[in-house]
Short mmCIF file of C-alpha atoms and ligand atoms in Angstrom, two decimals:
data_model
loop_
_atom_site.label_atom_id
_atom_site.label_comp_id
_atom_site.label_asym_id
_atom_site.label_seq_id
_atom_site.Cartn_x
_atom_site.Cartn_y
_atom_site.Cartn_z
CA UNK A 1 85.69 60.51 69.16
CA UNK A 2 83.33 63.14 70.64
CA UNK A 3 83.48 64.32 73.84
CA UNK A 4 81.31 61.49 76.39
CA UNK A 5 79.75 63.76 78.94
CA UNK A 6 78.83 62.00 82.27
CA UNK A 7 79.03 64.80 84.59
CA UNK A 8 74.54 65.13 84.84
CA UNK A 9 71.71 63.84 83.29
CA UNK A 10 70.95 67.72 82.58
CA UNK A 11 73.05 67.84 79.40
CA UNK A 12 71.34 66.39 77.12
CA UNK A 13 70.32 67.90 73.79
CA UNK A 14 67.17 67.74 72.69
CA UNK A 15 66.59 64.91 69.59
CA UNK A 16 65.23 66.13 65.76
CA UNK A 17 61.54 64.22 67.39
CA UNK A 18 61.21 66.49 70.70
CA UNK A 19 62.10 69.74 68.61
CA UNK A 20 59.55 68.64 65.98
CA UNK A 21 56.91 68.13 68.82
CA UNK A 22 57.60 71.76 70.43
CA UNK A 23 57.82 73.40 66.55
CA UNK A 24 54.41 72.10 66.21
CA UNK A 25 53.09 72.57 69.70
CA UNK A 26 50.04 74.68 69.77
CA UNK A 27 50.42 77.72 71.93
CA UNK A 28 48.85 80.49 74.08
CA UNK A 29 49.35 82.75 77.07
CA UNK A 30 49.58 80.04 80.08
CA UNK A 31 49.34 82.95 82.80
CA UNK A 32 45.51 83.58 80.98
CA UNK A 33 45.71 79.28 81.45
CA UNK A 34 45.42 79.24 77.27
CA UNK A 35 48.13 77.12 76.36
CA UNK A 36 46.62 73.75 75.18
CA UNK A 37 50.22 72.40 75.20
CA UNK A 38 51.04 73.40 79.04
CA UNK A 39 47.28 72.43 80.15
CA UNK A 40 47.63 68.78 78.02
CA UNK A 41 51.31 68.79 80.03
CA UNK A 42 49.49 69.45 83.47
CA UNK A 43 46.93 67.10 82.82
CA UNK A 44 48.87 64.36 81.90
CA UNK A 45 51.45 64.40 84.96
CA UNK A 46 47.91 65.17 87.53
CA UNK A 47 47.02 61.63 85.77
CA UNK A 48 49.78 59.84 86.00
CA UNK A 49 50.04 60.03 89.67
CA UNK A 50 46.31 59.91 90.53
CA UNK A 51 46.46 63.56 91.69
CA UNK A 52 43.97 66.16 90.89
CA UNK A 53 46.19 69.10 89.00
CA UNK A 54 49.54 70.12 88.39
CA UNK A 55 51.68 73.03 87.88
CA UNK A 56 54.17 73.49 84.54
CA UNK A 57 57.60 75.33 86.18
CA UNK A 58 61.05 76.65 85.15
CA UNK A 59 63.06 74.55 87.29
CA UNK A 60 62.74 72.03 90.03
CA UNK A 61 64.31 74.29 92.80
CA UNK A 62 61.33 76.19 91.71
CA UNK A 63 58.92 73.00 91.91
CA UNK A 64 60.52 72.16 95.26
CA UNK A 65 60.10 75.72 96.70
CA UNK A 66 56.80 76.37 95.56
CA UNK A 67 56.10 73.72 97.75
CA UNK A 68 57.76 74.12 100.30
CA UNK A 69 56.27 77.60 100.54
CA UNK A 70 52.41 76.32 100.05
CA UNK A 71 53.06 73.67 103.06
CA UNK A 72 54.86 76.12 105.64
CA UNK A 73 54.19 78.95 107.26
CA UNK A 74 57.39 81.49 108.65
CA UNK A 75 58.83 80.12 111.57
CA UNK A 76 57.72 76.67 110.71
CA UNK A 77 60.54 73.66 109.97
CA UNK A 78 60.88 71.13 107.68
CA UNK A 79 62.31 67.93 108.08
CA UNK A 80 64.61 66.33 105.56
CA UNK A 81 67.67 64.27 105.01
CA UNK A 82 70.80 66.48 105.34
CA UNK A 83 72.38 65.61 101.93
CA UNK A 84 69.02 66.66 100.52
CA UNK A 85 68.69 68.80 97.51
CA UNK A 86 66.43 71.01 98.85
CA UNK A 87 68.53 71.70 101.75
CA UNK A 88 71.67 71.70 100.16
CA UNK A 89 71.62 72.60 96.56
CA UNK A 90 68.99 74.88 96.72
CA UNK A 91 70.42 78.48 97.53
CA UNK A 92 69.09 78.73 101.13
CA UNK A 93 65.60 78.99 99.39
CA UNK A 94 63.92 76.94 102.55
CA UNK A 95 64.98 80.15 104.51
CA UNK A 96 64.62 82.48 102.38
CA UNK A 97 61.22 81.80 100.10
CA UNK A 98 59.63 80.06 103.26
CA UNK A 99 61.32 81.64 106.43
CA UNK A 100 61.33 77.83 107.71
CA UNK A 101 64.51 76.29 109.50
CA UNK A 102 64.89 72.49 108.79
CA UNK A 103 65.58 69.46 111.11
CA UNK A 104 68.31 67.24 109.05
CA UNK A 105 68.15 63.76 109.87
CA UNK A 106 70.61 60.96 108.86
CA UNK A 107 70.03 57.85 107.04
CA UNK A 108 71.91 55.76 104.93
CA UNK A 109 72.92 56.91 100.72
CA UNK A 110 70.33 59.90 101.46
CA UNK A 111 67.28 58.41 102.25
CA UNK A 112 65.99 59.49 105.75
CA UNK A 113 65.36 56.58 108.41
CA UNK A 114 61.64 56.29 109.01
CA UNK A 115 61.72 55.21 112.35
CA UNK A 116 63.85 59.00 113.12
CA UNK A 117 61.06 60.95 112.12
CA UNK A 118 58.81 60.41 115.38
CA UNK A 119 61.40 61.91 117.50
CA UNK A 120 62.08 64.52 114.67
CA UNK A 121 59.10 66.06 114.72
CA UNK A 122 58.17 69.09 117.83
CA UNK A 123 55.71 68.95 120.28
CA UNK A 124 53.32 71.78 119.02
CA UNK A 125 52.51 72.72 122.97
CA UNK A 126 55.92 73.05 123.51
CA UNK A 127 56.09 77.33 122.97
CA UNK A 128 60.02 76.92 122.99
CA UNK A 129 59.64 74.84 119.25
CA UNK A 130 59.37 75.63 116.06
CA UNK A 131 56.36 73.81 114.56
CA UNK A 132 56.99 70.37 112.31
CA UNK A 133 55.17 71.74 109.43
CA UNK A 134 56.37 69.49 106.10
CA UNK A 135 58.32 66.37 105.55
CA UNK A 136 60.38 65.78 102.36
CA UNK A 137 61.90 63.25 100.65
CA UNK A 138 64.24 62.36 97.90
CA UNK A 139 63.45 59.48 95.61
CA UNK A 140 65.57 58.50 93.88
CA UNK A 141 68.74 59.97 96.22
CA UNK A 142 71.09 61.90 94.05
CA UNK A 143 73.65 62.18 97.11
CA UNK A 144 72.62 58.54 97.91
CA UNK A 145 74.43 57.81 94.30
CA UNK A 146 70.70 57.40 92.73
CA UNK A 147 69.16 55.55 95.48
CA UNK A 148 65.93 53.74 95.82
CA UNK A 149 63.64 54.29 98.57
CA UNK A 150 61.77 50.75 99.75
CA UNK A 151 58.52 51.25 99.02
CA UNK A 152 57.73 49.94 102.25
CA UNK A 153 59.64 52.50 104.14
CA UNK A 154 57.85 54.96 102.50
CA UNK A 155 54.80 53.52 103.55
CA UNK A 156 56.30 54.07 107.20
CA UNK A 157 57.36 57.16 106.49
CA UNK A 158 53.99 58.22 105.68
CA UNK A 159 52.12 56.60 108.34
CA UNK A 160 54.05 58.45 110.59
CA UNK A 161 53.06 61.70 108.69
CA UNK A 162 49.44 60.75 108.80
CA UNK A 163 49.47 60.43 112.63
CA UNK A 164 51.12 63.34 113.04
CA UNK A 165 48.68 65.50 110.54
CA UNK A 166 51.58 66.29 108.42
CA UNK A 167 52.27 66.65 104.63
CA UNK A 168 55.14 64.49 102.84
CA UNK A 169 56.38 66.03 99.73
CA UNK A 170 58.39 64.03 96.89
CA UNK A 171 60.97 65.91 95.60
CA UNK A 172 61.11 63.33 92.21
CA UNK A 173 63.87 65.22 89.97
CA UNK A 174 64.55 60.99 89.26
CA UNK A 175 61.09 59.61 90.38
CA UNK A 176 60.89 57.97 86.96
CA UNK A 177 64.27 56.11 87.70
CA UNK A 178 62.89 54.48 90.98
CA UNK A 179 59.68 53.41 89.37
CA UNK A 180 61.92 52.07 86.84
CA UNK A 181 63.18 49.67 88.95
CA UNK A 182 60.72 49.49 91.00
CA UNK A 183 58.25 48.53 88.61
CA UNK A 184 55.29 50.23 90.67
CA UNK A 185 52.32 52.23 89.42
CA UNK A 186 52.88 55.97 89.46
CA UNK A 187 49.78 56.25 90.51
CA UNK A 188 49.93 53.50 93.45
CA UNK A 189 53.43 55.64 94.45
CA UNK A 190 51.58 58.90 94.04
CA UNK A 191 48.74 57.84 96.71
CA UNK A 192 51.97 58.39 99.40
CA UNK A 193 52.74 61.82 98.65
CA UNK A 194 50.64 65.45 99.18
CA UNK A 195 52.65 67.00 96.51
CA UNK A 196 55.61 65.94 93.89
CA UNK A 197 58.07 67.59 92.38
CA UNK A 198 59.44 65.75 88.55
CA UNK A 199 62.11 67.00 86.25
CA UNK A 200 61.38 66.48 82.80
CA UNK A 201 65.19 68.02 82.65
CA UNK A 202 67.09 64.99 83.87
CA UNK A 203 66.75 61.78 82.79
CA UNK A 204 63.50 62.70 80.58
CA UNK A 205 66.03 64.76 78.74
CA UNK A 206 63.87 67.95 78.14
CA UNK A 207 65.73 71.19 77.93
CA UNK A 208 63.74 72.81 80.23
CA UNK A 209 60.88 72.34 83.11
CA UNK A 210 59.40 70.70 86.37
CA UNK A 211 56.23 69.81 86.69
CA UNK A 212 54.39 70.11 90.60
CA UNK A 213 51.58 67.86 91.19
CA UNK A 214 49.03 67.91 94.02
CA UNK A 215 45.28 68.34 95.05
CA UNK A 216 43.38 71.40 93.03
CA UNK A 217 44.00 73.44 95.91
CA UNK A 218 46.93 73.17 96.53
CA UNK A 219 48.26 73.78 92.96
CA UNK A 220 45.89 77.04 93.27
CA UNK A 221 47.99 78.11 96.01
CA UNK A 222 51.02 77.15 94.16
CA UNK A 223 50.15 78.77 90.65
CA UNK A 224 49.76 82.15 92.71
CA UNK A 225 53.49 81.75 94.22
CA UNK A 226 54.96 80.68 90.70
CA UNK A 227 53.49 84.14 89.74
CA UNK A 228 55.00 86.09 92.56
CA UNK A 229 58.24 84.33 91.96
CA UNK A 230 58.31 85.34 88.35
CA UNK A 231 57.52 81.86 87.19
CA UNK A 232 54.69 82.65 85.21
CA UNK A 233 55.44 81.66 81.39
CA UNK A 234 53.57 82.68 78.74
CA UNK A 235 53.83 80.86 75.37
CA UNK A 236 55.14 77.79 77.28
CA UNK A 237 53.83 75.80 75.59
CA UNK A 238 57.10 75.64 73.28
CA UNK A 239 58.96 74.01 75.91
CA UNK A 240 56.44 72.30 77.35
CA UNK A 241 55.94 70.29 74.20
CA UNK A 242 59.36 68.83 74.98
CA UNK A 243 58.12 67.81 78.35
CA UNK A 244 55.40 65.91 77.19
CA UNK A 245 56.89 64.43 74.60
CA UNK A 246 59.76 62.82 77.41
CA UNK A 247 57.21 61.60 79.73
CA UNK A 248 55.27 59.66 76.13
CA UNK A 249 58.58 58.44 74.65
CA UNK A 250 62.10 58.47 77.26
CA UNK A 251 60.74 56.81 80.30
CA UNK A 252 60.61 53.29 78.87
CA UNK A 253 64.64 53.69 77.95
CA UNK A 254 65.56 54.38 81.48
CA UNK A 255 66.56 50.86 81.78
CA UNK A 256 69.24 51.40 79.32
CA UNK A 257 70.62 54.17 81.86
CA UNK A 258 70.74 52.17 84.65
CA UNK A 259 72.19 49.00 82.46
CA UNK A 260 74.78 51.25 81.61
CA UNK A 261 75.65 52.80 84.90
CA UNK A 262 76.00 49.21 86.05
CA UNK A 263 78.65 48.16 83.10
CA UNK A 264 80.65 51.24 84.17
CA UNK A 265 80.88 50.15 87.59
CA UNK A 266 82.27 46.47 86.78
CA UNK A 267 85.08 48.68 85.21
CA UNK A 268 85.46 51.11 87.98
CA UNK A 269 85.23 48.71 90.93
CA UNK A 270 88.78 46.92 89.76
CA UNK A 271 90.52 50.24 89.33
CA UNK A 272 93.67 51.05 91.73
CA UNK A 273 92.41 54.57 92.60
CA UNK A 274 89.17 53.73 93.25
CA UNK A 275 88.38 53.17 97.07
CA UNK A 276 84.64 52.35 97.07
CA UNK A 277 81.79 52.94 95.48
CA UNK A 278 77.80 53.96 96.48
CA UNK A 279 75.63 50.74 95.32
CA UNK A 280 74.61 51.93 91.87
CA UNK A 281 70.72 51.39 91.84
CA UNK A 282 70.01 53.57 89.17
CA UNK A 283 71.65 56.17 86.33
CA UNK A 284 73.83 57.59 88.98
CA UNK A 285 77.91 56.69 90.12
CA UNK A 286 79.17 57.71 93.36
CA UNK A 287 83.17 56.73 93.38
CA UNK A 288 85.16 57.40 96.49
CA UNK A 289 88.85 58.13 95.34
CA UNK A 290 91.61 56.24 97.32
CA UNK A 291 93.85 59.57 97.73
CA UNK A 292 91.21 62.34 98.67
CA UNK A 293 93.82 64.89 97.35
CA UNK A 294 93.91 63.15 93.68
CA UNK A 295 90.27 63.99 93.57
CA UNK A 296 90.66 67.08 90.67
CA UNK A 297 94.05 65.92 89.24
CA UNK A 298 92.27 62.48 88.19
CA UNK A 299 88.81 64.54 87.27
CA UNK A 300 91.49 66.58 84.76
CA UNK A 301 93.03 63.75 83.44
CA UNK A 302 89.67 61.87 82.53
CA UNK A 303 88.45 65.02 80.79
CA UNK A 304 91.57 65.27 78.43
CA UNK A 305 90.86 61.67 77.15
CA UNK A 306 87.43 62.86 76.63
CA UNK A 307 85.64 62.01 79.28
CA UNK A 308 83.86 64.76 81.81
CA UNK A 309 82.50 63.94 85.06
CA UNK A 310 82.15 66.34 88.48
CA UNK A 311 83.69 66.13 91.96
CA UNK A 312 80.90 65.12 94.38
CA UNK A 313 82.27 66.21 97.50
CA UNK A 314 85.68 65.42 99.30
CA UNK A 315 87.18 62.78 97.57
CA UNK A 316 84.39 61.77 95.41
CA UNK A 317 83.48 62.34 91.84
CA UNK A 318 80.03 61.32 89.93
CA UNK A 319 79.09 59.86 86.65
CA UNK A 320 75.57 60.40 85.42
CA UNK A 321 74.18 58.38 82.55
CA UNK A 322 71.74 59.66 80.65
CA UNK A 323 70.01 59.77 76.59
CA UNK A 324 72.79 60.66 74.87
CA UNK A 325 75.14 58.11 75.92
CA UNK A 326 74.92 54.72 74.43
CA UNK A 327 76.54 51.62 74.89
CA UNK A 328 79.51 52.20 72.84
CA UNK A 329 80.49 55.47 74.34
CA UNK A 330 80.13 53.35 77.80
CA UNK A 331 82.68 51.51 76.39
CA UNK A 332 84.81 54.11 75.14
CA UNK A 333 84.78 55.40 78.49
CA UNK A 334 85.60 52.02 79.84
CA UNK A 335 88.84 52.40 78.12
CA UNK A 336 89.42 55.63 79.50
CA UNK A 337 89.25 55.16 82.32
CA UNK A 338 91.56 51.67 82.62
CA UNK A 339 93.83 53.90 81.11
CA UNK A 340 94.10 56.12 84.79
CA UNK A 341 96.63 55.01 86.97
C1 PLP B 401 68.32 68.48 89.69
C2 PLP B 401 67.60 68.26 90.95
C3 PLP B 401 66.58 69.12 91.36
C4 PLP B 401 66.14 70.34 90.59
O1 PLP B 401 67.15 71.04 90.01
P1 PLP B 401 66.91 72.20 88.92
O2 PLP B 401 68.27 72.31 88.35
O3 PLP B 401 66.49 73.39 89.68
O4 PLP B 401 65.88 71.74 87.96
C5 PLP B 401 65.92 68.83 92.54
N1 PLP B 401 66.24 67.75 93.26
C6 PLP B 401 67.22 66.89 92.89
C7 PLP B 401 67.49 65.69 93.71
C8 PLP B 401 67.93 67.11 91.73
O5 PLP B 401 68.88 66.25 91.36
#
């Protein structure tokens, strides 16, 4: 039996049908904007979520930064939740790309609480504060265990923006699992956000790219800091192939992630050494171990059955399901892991 690797959605392979799409993909210099494939990828994903343009990058730390930098100026801050990627997972790059400092705010399975977000935000009179310049979200939460912002609290989240004249940016590494489940329109969910980050790396399973979406000036701005960062690509349209050929065929078989994550967790729930687990809403398991300190031993033994997952954080370790896990390798690792005492 192969090896069942749940540690990320990022490791999947591409299939014989994306590689065939990117062999065949026709190609140009994107930085002269002549790649048909990254322009029809740009295009589609502006579409999709009603927006105007979009921007073909490396990663989504890049996605994420770029906007970032495009909605702050130095000195400004950014408020987000404080298990958020961009804030966390992100190398600093808030300080360092923008020279913004962040407010972290709290909120249940990392989704902020609208209703802290008034109090978050400075007084711009106030000389002594740094100026509330961006808002940012994660949807779905990866540190939430995959969770699902209510649409309605995102409503609230951007009224709040709105009356306070300032932008709300998606980062949506997993925005394709929330509409999954939440069954609404991209383009209805697009009309809350001023710019959105996607991986086509994740759950898509594409090798490689993020794709930022936002008005045309804004993705003007943002094509000139993807150059300065090095992001411009040239022939990209090789990878970017794979991209659009996830977002045409992998989003409908989400559900299958998500139905999968959920027959894992009927398992996991009655184990001894299991202490509690984040509700799975999505592709994504959260476990809290009962002995902290077992954490790596358990991680280790799970691995030398043949199945991989990663510690989370104190005590915790994650399972990610993803394309190339199916239901009988869910079930393999079923057996696995009743086999862990
Ligand atoms: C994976 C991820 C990203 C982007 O990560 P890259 O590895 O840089 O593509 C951003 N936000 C969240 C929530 C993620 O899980």
């Amino acid at each position: 039996m192969n090896t069942i690797d749940l540690r990320s959605d990022t490791v999947t392979l591409p299939t014989p049908a994306m590689m065939n799409a990117m062999m065949n993909a026709p190609l140009g210099d994107d930085v002269f904007g002549e790649d048909p494939t990254v322009r029809a990828l740009e295009e589609y994903c502006a579409d999709l979520f009603g927006k105007e343009a979009a921007l073909f990058c490396s990663s989504g730390t890049q996605t994420n930064q770029i906007a970032i930098g495009c909605h702050t100026q130095p000195g400004g801050e950014v408020i987000c939740h404080e298990e958020s990627h961009i804030y966390k997972y992100e190398g600093g790059g808030i300080a360092l790309n923008s020279g913004a400092s962040v407010k972290l705010l709290r909120g249940n399975n990392g989704r902020i609480k609208p209703e802290l977000i008034s109090g978050a935000i400075n007084n711009p009179l106030d000389v002594h504060l740094p100026l509330t310049q961006l808002v940012s979200i994660e949807d779905t939460a990866n540190r939430g265990g995959g969770a699902i912002y209510a649409p309605k609290d995102i409503q609230a989240i951007k009224s709040i923006c709105e009356e306070n004249g300032l932008p709300l940016h998606l980062d949506g590494a997993r925005v394709f699992n929330a509409l999954t489940e939440t069954q609404m329109e991209p383009k209805t969910y697009g009309r809350f956000y001023d710019s959105i980050s996607l991986c086509l790396s994740k759950g898509l399973g594409a090798p490689i790219g993020s794709v930022l979406v936002g008005s045309s000036p804004f993705i003007a701005k943002a094509r000139r800091k993807r150059k300065v960062l090095g992001g411009g690509m040239r022939q990209a349209g090789i990878i970017a192939a794979a991209g659009l050929f996830a977002l045409k065929n992998n989003i409908e078989r989400l559900k299958e992630d998500h139905e999968n994550a959920q027959c894992l967790t009927l398992v996991l729930k009655d184990l001894t050494w299991v202490e509690s687990i984040l509700p799975v809403e999505t592709n994504i398991i959260v476990v809290s171990i009962k002995a902290p300190a077992r954490r790596d031993e358990i991680i280790e033994s799970l691995r030398k059955e043949g199945l991989l997952c990663i510690a989370f954080g104190p005590g915790m370790i994650r399972f990610v399901m993803h394309l190339n896990i199916d239901r009988p390798m869910v079930e393999q690792a079923c057996r696995i892991l009743k086999k862990i005492q």
